[in-house]
Amino acid sequence: MIHALAWTSIDRFGQQAVQFIIGVVLARLLSPSDYGLIGMLMIFIAVSSIMVDGGFGQALIRKEKPTQIDFSTIFWLNLFMSIVLYFSLFFSAPFIANFFHQPQLINISRLLFLSIIFFALYFVQYVIIVKQVAYKSLAKVNISSTIISGGLGIYMAFTGFGVWALVAQQLSYHLFRLVLFYIIRHWRPSFIFSFSIIKEYWSFSIHLLETALLNVIFNNIYLVLIGKFYQELSFLKL
């Protein structure tokens, strides 16, 4: 317990310290509007991530001895959901851009939403690490991914890429997590799928999904409202 608590603290404070330093540097190189464009899309990524998880992660952790069939079934389900969500958002990009009156959000969102698929690809490895209480490995992955993606974002911001520096930072964070999780945990999905396992987990996971969705929506809805009405209010004020 002490070992897990120590590495959880290192993970949490380590990420926050690195993110703070990176944030200060990026704030000097980028404009508030660059952050605003990314902020408008965060609710879509947050909701999609919750739907990909679907509460099945906690169901796997809760089960005493999940099998390869359990892990593989959840992996393929998550991957399928992530692909469906990505293409739904991909074709919805013009409507999102029109809603916020920001045409450049079309290309930004279509690239940034790839993080949803990356998340699905490493989600089961993440669950396995948490279930095994391997918080040392988790801390290494999180802190390393934060440092590398932050460094890439700073480099791109310094060389004049603007908002695309933030896109690269967000996307590369999930990409590096994907690579590192597959290096640290050698688990690989099998080509098997069981609807009975989905049915078994569903009664438990559905309640977690509902709660998580409500939390994400209420915690991020203000970003949508600000992004939608701020420019219009500023125009009226002028």
Short mmCIF file of N, CA, C and O in Angstrom, two decimals, residues 21-141:
data_model
loop_
_atom_site.label_atom_id
_atom_site.label_comp_id
_atom_site.label_asym_id
_atom_site.label_seq_id
_atom_site.Cartn_x
_atom_site.Cartn_y
_atom_site.Cartn_z
N ILE A 21 5.40 23.65 -15.91
CA ILE A 21 6.54 24.24 -16.62
C ILE A 21 6.25 24.37 -18.11
O ILE A 21 6.50 25.42 -18.72
N ILE A 22 5.71 23.30 -18.69
CA ILE A 22 5.39 23.33 -20.12
C ILE A 22 4.32 24.39 -20.41
O ILE A 22 4.41 25.13 -21.39
N GLY A 23 3.32 24.46 -19.52
CA GLY A 23 2.25 25.44 -19.71
C GLY A 23 2.76 26.87 -19.67
O GLY A 23 2.32 27.72 -20.46
N VAL A 24 3.69 27.16 -18.76
CA VAL A 24 4.27 28.51 -18.66
C VAL A 24 5.01 28.87 -19.94
O VAL A 24 4.87 29.98 -20.48
N VAL A 25 5.80 27.92 -20.44
CA VAL A 25 6.57 28.17 -21.66
C VAL A 25 5.64 28.37 -22.86
O VAL A 25 5.81 29.31 -23.64
N LEU A 26 4.65 27.50 -22.99
CA LEU A 26 3.73 27.61 -24.12
C LEU A 26 2.90 28.89 -24.05
O LEU A 26 2.58 29.48 -25.09
N ALA A 27 2.55 29.30 -22.83
CA ALA A 27 1.76 30.52 -22.67
C ALA A 27 2.53 31.75 -23.17
O ALA A 27 1.92 32.73 -23.60
N ARG A 28 3.87 31.67 -23.11
CA ARG A 28 4.70 32.77 -23.60
C ARG A 28 4.82 32.75 -25.12
O ARG A 28 5.12 33.78 -25.73
N LEU A 29 4.59 31.60 -25.72
CA LEU A 29 4.80 31.45 -27.16
C LEU A 29 3.50 31.48 -27.97
O LEU A 29 3.53 31.78 -29.16
N LEU A 30 2.37 31.16 -27.32
CA LEU A 30 1.10 31.07 -28.03
C LEU A 30 0.12 32.13 -27.53
O LEU A 30 0.30 32.70 -26.45
N SER A 31 -0.92 32.33 -28.30
CA SER A 31 -1.94 33.32 -27.93
C SER A 31 -3.11 32.66 -27.22
O SER A 31 -3.32 31.45 -27.36
N PRO A 32 -3.89 33.43 -26.47
CA PRO A 32 -5.07 32.86 -25.81
C PRO A 32 -6.05 32.24 -26.80
O PRO A 32 -6.74 31.26 -26.47
N SER A 33 -6.12 32.78 -28.01
CA SER A 33 -7.04 32.22 -29.00
C SER A 33 -6.65 30.81 -29.41
O SER A 33 -7.51 29.99 -29.74
N ASP A 34 -5.34 30.52 -29.39
CA ASP A 34 -4.88 29.16 -29.71
C ASP A 34 -5.42 28.17 -28.68
O ASP A 34 -5.90 27.09 -29.03
N TYR A 35 -5.33 28.56 -27.41
CA TYR A 35 -5.86 27.70 -26.34
C TYR A 35 -7.38 27.60 -26.44
O TYR A 35 -7.97 26.55 -26.15
N GLY A 36 -8.02 28.68 -26.83
CA GLY A 36 -9.46 28.68 -26.94
C GLY A 36 -9.96 27.70 -27.99
O GLY A 36 -10.98 27.02 -27.78
N LEU A 37 -9.25 27.61 -29.11
CA LEU A 37 -9.65 26.68 -30.17
C LEU A 37 -9.61 25.24 -29.69
O LEU A 37 -10.51 24.44 -29.96
N ILE A 38 -8.56 24.90 -28.95
CA ILE A 38 -8.44 23.54 -28.42
C ILE A 38 -9.49 23.30 -27.34
O ILE A 38 -10.10 22.22 -27.26
N GLY A 39 -9.72 24.31 -26.51
CA GLY A 39 -10.70 24.17 -25.43
C GLY A 39 -12.10 23.88 -25.95
O GLY A 39 -12.87 23.16 -25.30
N MET A 40 -12.44 24.44 -27.13
CA MET A 40 -13.76 24.19 -27.70
C MET A 40 -13.98 22.72 -28.03
O MET A 40 -15.13 22.24 -28.05
N LEU A 41 -12.90 21.99 -28.28
CA LEU A 41 -13.02 20.59 -28.71
C LEU A 41 -12.87 19.60 -27.56
O LEU A 41 -13.13 18.41 -27.74
N MET A 42 -12.48 20.09 -26.39
CA MET A 42 -12.19 19.18 -25.29
C MET A 42 -13.41 18.39 -24.82
O MET A 42 -13.29 17.23 -24.42
N ILE A 43 -14.59 18.99 -24.89
CA ILE A 43 -15.77 18.27 -24.42
C ILE A 43 -16.07 17.07 -25.33
O ILE A 43 -16.50 16.02 -24.86
N PHE A 44 -15.79 17.20 -26.61
CA PHE A 44 -16.03 16.10 -27.54
C PHE A 44 -15.07 14.94 -27.26
O PHE A 44 -15.46 13.77 -27.30
N ILE A 45 -13.82 15.28 -26.97
CA ILE A 45 -12.84 14.25 -26.67
C ILE A 45 -13.14 13.60 -25.32
O ILE A 45 -13.05 12.37 -25.17
N ALA A 46 -13.53 14.42 -24.34
CA ALA A 46 -13.82 13.89 -23.01
C ALA A 46 -15.02 12.95 -23.04
O ALA A 46 -14.98 11.85 -22.47
N VAL A 47 -16.08 13.36 -23.73
CA VAL A 47 -17.28 12.51 -23.82
C VAL A 47 -16.97 11.23 -24.58
O VAL A 47 -17.40 10.13 -24.19
N SER A 48 -16.20 11.35 -25.67
CA SER A 48 -15.85 10.17 -26.46
C SER A 48 -15.02 9.19 -25.66
O SER A 48 -15.21 7.97 -25.76
N SER A 49 -14.09 9.70 -24.86
CA SER A 49 -13.25 8.82 -24.04
C SER A 49 -14.08 8.06 -23.02
O SER A 49 -13.85 6.87 -22.78
N ILE A 50 -15.06 8.74 -22.43
CA ILE A 50 -15.95 8.08 -21.48
C ILE A 50 -16.76 6.99 -22.17
O ILE A 50 -16.96 5.89 -21.64
N MET A 51 -17.22 7.26 -23.39
CA MET A 51 -18.02 6.28 -24.11
C MET A 51 -17.17 5.08 -24.55
O MET A 51 -17.65 3.95 -24.59
N VAL A 52 -15.91 5.34 -24.89
CA VAL A 52 -15.01 4.23 -25.24
C VAL A 52 -14.77 3.35 -24.01
O VAL A 52 -14.81 2.12 -24.10
N ASP A 53 -14.52 3.98 -22.89
CA ASP A 53 -14.36 3.24 -21.63
C ASP A 53 -15.65 2.48 -21.32
O ASP A 53 -15.64 1.26 -21.08
N GLY A 54 -16.76 3.20 -21.31
CA GLY A 54 -18.06 2.58 -21.08
C GLY A 54 -18.24 1.94 -19.72
O GLY A 54 -19.18 1.18 -19.50
N GLY A 55 -17.32 2.22 -18.79
CA GLY A 55 -17.40 1.58 -17.48
C GLY A 55 -16.83 0.18 -17.46
O GLY A 55 -16.77 -0.46 -16.41
N PHE A 56 -16.38 -0.31 -18.63
CA PHE A 56 -15.87 -1.68 -18.70
C PHE A 56 -14.49 -1.80 -18.05
O PHE A 56 -14.09 -2.89 -17.63
N GLY A 57 -13.76 -0.69 -17.99
CA GLY A 57 -12.46 -0.73 -17.33
C GLY A 57 -12.60 -1.09 -15.86
O GLY A 57 -11.89 -1.97 -15.35
N GLN A 58 -13.52 -0.42 -15.18
CA GLN A 58 -13.76 -0.73 -13.77
C GLN A 58 -14.33 -2.13 -13.60
O GLN A 58 -14.06 -2.81 -12.61
N ALA A 59 -15.11 -2.58 -14.58
CA ALA A 59 -15.66 -3.94 -14.51
C ALA A 59 -14.55 -4.97 -14.59
O ALA A 59 -14.57 -5.99 -13.89
N LEU A 60 -13.55 -4.72 -15.44
CA LEU A 60 -12.40 -5.63 -15.54
C LEU A 60 -11.59 -5.63 -14.25
O LEU A 60 -11.14 -6.67 -13.78
N ILE A 61 -11.39 -4.45 -13.67
CA ILE A 61 -10.64 -4.35 -12.42
C ILE A 61 -11.39 -5.05 -11.30
O ILE A 61 -10.80 -5.71 -10.44
N ARG A 62 -12.71 -4.94 -11.33
CA ARG A 62 -13.55 -5.53 -10.29
C ARG A 62 -13.55 -7.05 -10.34
O ARG A 62 -13.61 -7.71 -9.30
N LYS A 63 -13.47 -7.61 -11.55
CA LYS A 63 -13.51 -9.06 -11.69
C LYS A 63 -12.24 -9.68 -11.14
O LYS A 63 -11.13 -9.23 -11.43
N GLU A 64 -12.39 -10.72 -10.34
CA GLU A 64 -11.23 -11.28 -9.63
C GLU A 64 -10.19 -11.86 -10.58
O GLU A 64 -8.99 -11.57 -10.45
N LYS A 65 -10.60 -12.66 -11.53
CA LYS A 65 -9.65 -13.29 -12.44
C LYS A 65 -10.15 -13.21 -13.89
O LYS A 65 -10.64 -14.19 -14.45
N PRO A 66 -10.03 -12.03 -14.50
CA PRO A 66 -10.44 -11.91 -15.90
C PRO A 66 -9.51 -12.73 -16.80
O PRO A 66 -8.31 -12.84 -16.54
N THR A 67 -10.06 -13.28 -17.86
CA THR A 67 -9.30 -14.13 -18.78
C THR A 67 -8.91 -13.35 -20.03
O THR A 67 -9.29 -12.18 -20.21
N GLN A 68 -8.17 -14.01 -20.89
CA GLN A 68 -7.80 -13.42 -22.17
C GLN A 68 -9.04 -13.06 -22.99
O GLN A 68 -9.05 -12.05 -23.70
N ILE A 69 -10.08 -13.87 -22.85
CA ILE A 69 -11.32 -13.58 -23.57
C ILE A 69 -11.93 -12.28 -23.06
O ILE A 69 -12.43 -11.46 -23.85
N ASP A 70 -11.90 -12.06 -21.75
CA ASP A 70 -12.42 -10.82 -21.17
C ASP A 70 -11.67 -9.61 -21.73
O ASP A 70 -12.30 -8.65 -22.22
N PHE A 71 -10.36 -9.64 -21.63
CA PHE A 71 -9.56 -8.51 -22.08
C PHE A 71 -9.71 -8.27 -23.57
O PHE A 71 -9.85 -7.12 -24.02
N SER A 72 -9.67 -9.33 -24.35
CA SER A 72 -9.77 -9.18 -25.81
C SER A 72 -11.14 -8.66 -26.23
O SER A 72 -11.24 -7.81 -27.13
N THR A 73 -12.18 -9.15 -25.57
CA THR A 73 -13.53 -8.68 -25.90
C THR A 73 -13.67 -7.18 -25.66
O THR A 73 -14.19 -6.45 -26.51
N ILE A 74 -13.20 -6.72 -24.51
CA ILE A 74 -13.28 -5.29 -24.20
C ILE A 74 -12.41 -4.49 -25.15
O ILE A 74 -12.78 -3.39 -25.57
N PHE A 75 -11.24 -5.03 -25.50
CA PHE A 75 -10.35 -4.32 -26.44
C PHE A 75 -11.04 -4.09 -27.77
O PHE A 75 -11.06 -2.97 -28.30
N TRP A 76 -11.62 -5.15 -28.36
CA TRP A 76 -12.26 -5.01 -29.67
C TRP A 76 -13.50 -4.15 -29.60
O TRP A 76 -13.79 -3.38 -30.54
N LEU A 77 -14.24 -4.23 -28.50
CA LEU A 77 -15.40 -3.37 -28.34
C LEU A 77 -14.99 -1.91 -28.27
O LEU A 77 -15.58 -1.04 -28.93
N ASN A 78 -13.96 -1.62 -27.47
CA ASN A 78 -13.48 -0.25 -27.34
C ASN A 78 -12.95 0.29 -28.67
O ASN A 78 -13.19 1.45 -29.03
N LEU A 79 -12.21 -0.55 -29.39
CA LEU A 79 -11.66 -0.12 -30.67
C LEU A 79 -12.78 0.18 -31.67
O LEU A 79 -12.74 1.19 -32.39
N PHE A 80 -13.78 -0.69 -31.70
CA PHE A 80 -14.92 -0.46 -32.59
C PHE A 80 -15.64 0.84 -32.23
O PHE A 80 -15.96 1.66 -33.12
N MET A 81 -15.87 1.06 -30.93
CA MET A 81 -16.54 2.28 -30.50
C MET A 81 -15.72 3.52 -30.86
O MET A 81 -16.28 4.54 -31.29
N SER A 82 -14.42 3.45 -30.69
CA SER A 82 -13.56 4.60 -30.97
C SER A 82 -13.58 4.95 -32.45
O SER A 82 -13.58 6.12 -32.83
N ILE A 83 -13.60 3.93 -33.31
CA ILE A 83 -13.64 4.17 -34.76
C ILE A 83 -14.97 4.80 -35.16
O ILE A 83 -15.02 5.75 -35.95
N VAL A 84 -16.06 4.26 -34.60
CA VAL A 84 -17.39 4.82 -34.89
C VAL A 84 -17.46 6.29 -34.44
O VAL A 84 -17.94 7.16 -35.17
N LEU A 85 -16.97 6.55 -33.23
CA LEU A 85 -17.01 7.91 -32.70
C LEU A 85 -16.12 8.84 -33.51
O LEU A 85 -16.49 9.99 -33.79
N TYR A 86 -14.94 8.36 -33.89
CA TYR A 86 -14.03 9.21 -34.66
C TYR A 86 -14.64 9.62 -35.99
O TYR A 86 -14.63 10.82 -36.34
N PHE A 87 -15.18 8.68 -36.73
CA PHE A 87 -15.74 9.02 -38.04
C PHE A 87 -17.03 9.84 -37.90
O PHE A 87 -17.33 10.68 -38.76
N SER A 88 -17.76 9.63 -36.82
CA SER A 88 -18.93 10.47 -36.56
C SER A 88 -18.51 11.92 -36.35
O SER A 88 -19.11 12.85 -36.91
N LEU A 89 -17.45 12.10 -35.55
CA LEU A 89 -16.93 13.45 -35.31
C LEU A 89 -16.21 14.01 -36.53
O LEU A 89 -16.26 15.22 -36.78
N PHE A 90 -15.56 13.14 -37.29
CA PHE A 90 -14.86 13.57 -38.50
C PHE A 90 -15.84 14.23 -39.47
O PHE A 90 -15.58 15.33 -39.99
N PHE A 91 -16.97 13.58 -39.71
CA PHE A 91 -17.96 14.13 -40.64
C PHE A 91 -18.79 15.24 -40.01
O PHE A 91 -19.47 15.99 -40.72
N SER A 92 -18.73 15.35 -38.68
CA SER A 92 -19.43 16.43 -37.99
C SER A 92 -18.57 17.67 -37.84
O SER A 92 -19.07 18.71 -37.36
N ALA A 93 -17.31 17.58 -38.22
CA ALA A 93 -16.37 18.70 -38.04
C ALA A 93 -16.88 20.00 -38.65
O ALA A 93 -16.77 21.07 -38.01
N PRO A 94 -17.44 20.01 -39.87
CA PRO A 94 -17.96 21.28 -40.41
C PRO A 94 -19.07 21.88 -39.56
O PRO A 94 -19.16 23.11 -39.42
N PHE A 95 -19.91 21.04 -38.98
CA PHE A 95 -21.00 21.54 -38.14
C PHE A 95 -20.45 22.10 -36.83
O PHE A 95 -20.95 23.11 -36.31
N ILE A 96 -19.41 21.44 -36.28
CA ILE A 96 -18.78 21.94 -35.06
C ILE A 96 -18.14 23.30 -35.33
O ILE A 96 -18.28 24.24 -34.54
N ALA A 97 -17.43 23.40 -36.45
CA ALA A 97 -16.78 24.66 -36.81
C ALA A 97 -17.81 25.76 -37.03
O ALA A 97 -17.61 26.92 -36.62
N ASN A 98 -18.92 25.42 -37.66
CA ASN A 98 -19.97 26.40 -37.90
C ASN A 98 -20.63 26.83 -36.60
O ASN A 98 -20.98 28.01 -36.42
N PHE A 99 -20.79 25.90 -35.67
CA PHE A 99 -21.40 26.21 -34.37
C PHE A 99 -20.57 27.25 -33.63
O PHE A 99 -21.12 28.17 -33.02
N PHE A 100 -19.24 27.09 -33.67
CA PHE A 100 -18.36 28.01 -32.96
C PHE A 100 -17.89 29.18 -33.83
O PHE A 100 -17.13 30.03 -33.36
N HIS A 101 -18.33 29.19 -35.11
CA HIS A 101 -17.91 30.24 -36.05
C HIS A 101 -16.39 30.29 -36.20
O HIS A 101 -15.79 31.36 -36.25
N GLN A 102 -15.79 29.10 -36.25
CA GLN A 102 -14.33 28.99 -36.39
C GLN A 102 -14.03 27.96 -37.49
O GLN A 102 -13.91 26.77 -37.22
N PRO A 103 -13.91 28.40 -38.75
CA PRO A 103 -13.68 27.46 -39.86
C PRO A 103 -12.45 26.59 -39.70
O PRO A 103 -12.44 25.44 -40.17
N GLN A 104 -11.41 27.10 -39.04
CA GLN A 104 -10.17 26.32 -38.91
C GLN A 104 -10.34 25.11 -37.99
O GLN A 104 -9.49 24.22 -37.96
N LEU A 105 -11.45 25.05 -37.25
CA LEU A 105 -11.68 23.90 -36.39
C LEU A 105 -11.91 22.62 -37.18
O LEU A 105 -11.77 21.53 -36.63
N ILE A 106 -12.25 22.74 -38.45
CA ILE A 106 -12.51 21.53 -39.26
C ILE A 106 -11.26 20.66 -39.31
O ILE A 106 -11.28 19.48 -38.95
N ASN A 107 -10.15 21.25 -39.75
CA ASN A 107 -8.91 20.47 -39.87
C ASN A 107 -8.32 20.14 -38.50
O ASN A 107 -7.78 19.05 -38.29
N ILE A 108 -8.43 21.08 -37.57
CA ILE A 108 -7.89 20.85 -36.23
C ILE A 108 -8.60 19.67 -35.56
O ILE A 108 -7.96 18.77 -35.01
N SER A 109 -9.92 19.67 -35.61
CA SER A 109 -10.68 18.61 -34.93
C SER A 109 -10.45 17.26 -35.57
O SER A 109 -10.34 16.25 -34.87
N ARG A 110 -10.39 17.21 -36.89
CA ARG A 110 -10.22 15.93 -37.58
C ARG A 110 -8.90 15.27 -37.23
O ARG A 110 -8.81 14.04 -37.22
N LEU A 111 -7.89 16.06 -36.97
CA LEU A 111 -6.61 15.49 -36.55
C LEU A 111 -6.62 15.19 -35.05
O LEU A 111 -6.19 14.12 -34.62
N LEU A 112 -7.11 16.12 -34.25
CA LEU A 112 -7.09 15.97 -32.80
C LEU A 112 -7.93 14.79 -32.34
O LEU A 112 -7.58 14.10 -31.37
N PHE A 113 -9.04 14.51 -33.02
CA PHE A 113 -9.93 13.43 -32.62
C PHE A 113 -9.31 12.05 -32.81
O PHE A 113 -9.88 11.05 -32.33
N LEU A 114 -8.17 11.95 -33.48
CA LEU A 114 -7.47 10.67 -33.59
C LEU A 114 -7.03 10.15 -32.22
O LEU A 114 -6.82 8.95 -32.04
N SER A 115 -6.92 11.06 -31.26
CA SER A 115 -6.53 10.65 -29.90
C SER A 115 -7.55 9.69 -29.31
O SER A 115 -7.21 8.89 -28.43
N ILE A 116 -8.79 9.73 -29.78
CA ILE A 116 -9.83 8.82 -29.30
C ILE A 116 -9.47 7.38 -29.65
O ILE A 116 -9.61 6.45 -28.84
N ILE A 117 -8.98 7.17 -30.87
CA ILE A 117 -8.58 5.83 -31.30
C ILE A 117 -7.33 5.39 -30.56
O ILE A 117 -7.22 4.23 -30.13
N PHE A 118 -6.37 6.29 -30.39
CA PHE A 118 -5.15 5.95 -29.63
C PHE A 118 -5.50 5.50 -28.22
O PHE A 118 -4.94 4.53 -27.71
N PHE A 119 -6.45 6.22 -27.60
CA PHE A 119 -6.87 5.88 -26.24
C PHE A 119 -7.43 4.46 -26.18
O PHE A 119 -7.12 3.68 -25.28
N ALA A 120 -8.27 4.11 -27.17
CA ALA A 120 -8.86 2.76 -27.20
C ALA A 120 -7.80 1.69 -27.38
O ALA A 120 -7.92 0.58 -26.83
N LEU A 121 -6.73 2.00 -28.10
CA LEU A 121 -5.70 1.01 -28.39
C LEU A 121 -4.85 0.67 -27.17
O LEU A 121 -4.27 -0.42 -27.10
N TYR A 122 -4.75 1.60 -26.21
CA TYR A 122 -3.94 1.29 -25.02
C TYR A 122 -4.78 1.16 -23.75
O TYR A 122 -4.23 0.94 -22.66
N PHE A 123 -6.08 1.26 -23.87
CA PHE A 123 -6.93 1.26 -22.68
C PHE A 123 -6.82 -0.02 -21.87
O PHE A 123 -6.73 0.01 -20.64
N VAL A 124 -6.81 -1.18 -22.53
CA VAL A 124 -6.74 -2.45 -21.80
C VAL A 124 -5.40 -2.59 -21.09
O VAL A 124 -5.35 -3.07 -19.95
N GLN A 125 -4.30 -2.16 -21.74
CA GLN A 125 -3.00 -2.21 -21.06
C GLN A 125 -3.01 -1.34 -19.80
O GLN A 125 -2.46 -1.73 -18.77
N TYR A 126 -3.66 -0.19 -19.90
CA TYR A 126 -3.80 0.68 -18.73
C TYR A 126 -4.56 -0.03 -17.62
O TYR A 126 -4.15 0.01 -16.44
N VAL A 127 -5.65 -0.69 -17.96
CA VAL A 127 -6.46 -1.40 -16.97
C VAL A 127 -5.65 -2.52 -16.32
O VAL A 127 -5.72 -2.72 -15.10
N ILE A 128 -4.88 -3.25 -17.12
CA ILE A 128 -4.06 -4.34 -16.58
C ILE A 128 -3.04 -3.81 -15.58
O ILE A 128 -2.85 -4.39 -14.50
N ILE A 129 -2.41 -2.69 -15.90
CA ILE A 129 -1.43 -2.10 -14.99
C ILE A 129 -2.09 -1.67 -13.69
O ILE A 129 -1.56 -1.90 -12.59
N VAL A 130 -3.25 -1.04 -13.78
CA VAL A 130 -3.97 -0.61 -12.57
C VAL A 130 -4.39 -1.82 -11.75
O VAL A 130 -4.27 -1.84 -10.51
N LYS A 131 -4.88 -2.85 -12.42
CA LYS A 131 -5.34 -4.06 -11.73
C LYS A 131 -4.19 -4.74 -11.01
O LYS A 131 -4.37 -5.31 -9.92
N GLN A 132 -2.99 -4.69 -11.59
CA GLN A 132 -1.81 -5.31 -10.99
C GLN A 132 -1.14 -4.38 -9.97
O GLN A 132 -0.11 -4.73 -9.41
N VAL A 133 -1.73 -3.22 -9.76
CA VAL A 133 -1.19 -2.21 -8.82
C VAL A 133 0.25 -1.87 -9.19
O VAL A 133 1.09 -1.65 -8.32
N ALA A 134 0.53 -1.81 -10.49
CA ALA A 134 1.88 -1.49 -10.98
C ALA A 134 1.98 0.01 -11.21
O ALA A 134 2.19 0.49 -12.34
N TYR A 135 1.86 0.77 -10.12
CA TYR A 135 1.82 2.23 -10.25
C TYR A 135 3.18 2.82 -10.62
O TYR A 135 3.25 3.93 -11.14
N LYS A 136 4.24 2.08 -10.37
CA LYS A 136 5.56 2.54 -10.80
C LYS A 136 5.62 2.60 -12.32
O LYS A 136 6.10 3.60 -12.89
N SER A 137 5.14 1.56 -12.98
CA SER A 137 5.11 1.54 -14.45
C SER A 137 4.20 2.63 -14.98
O SER A 137 4.52 3.30 -15.97
N LEU A 138 3.06 2.81 -14.33
CA LEU A 138 2.11 3.82 -14.77
C LEU A 138 2.71 5.22 -14.65
O LEU A 138 2.53 6.06 -15.54
N ALA A 139 3.42 5.47 -13.56
CA ALA A 139 4.05 6.77 -13.37
C ALA A 139 5.10 7.03 -14.45
O ALA A 139 5.20 8.15 -14.98
N LYS A 140 5.87 6.02 -14.77
CA LYS A 140 6.90 6.18 -15.81
C LYS A 140 6.27 6.53 -17.15
O LYS A 140 6.76 7.41 -17.87
N VAL A 141 5.19 5.84 -17.49
CA VAL A 141 4.52 6.10 -18.76
C VAL A 141 3.93 7.50 -18.79
O VAL A 141 4.12 8.26 -19.76
#
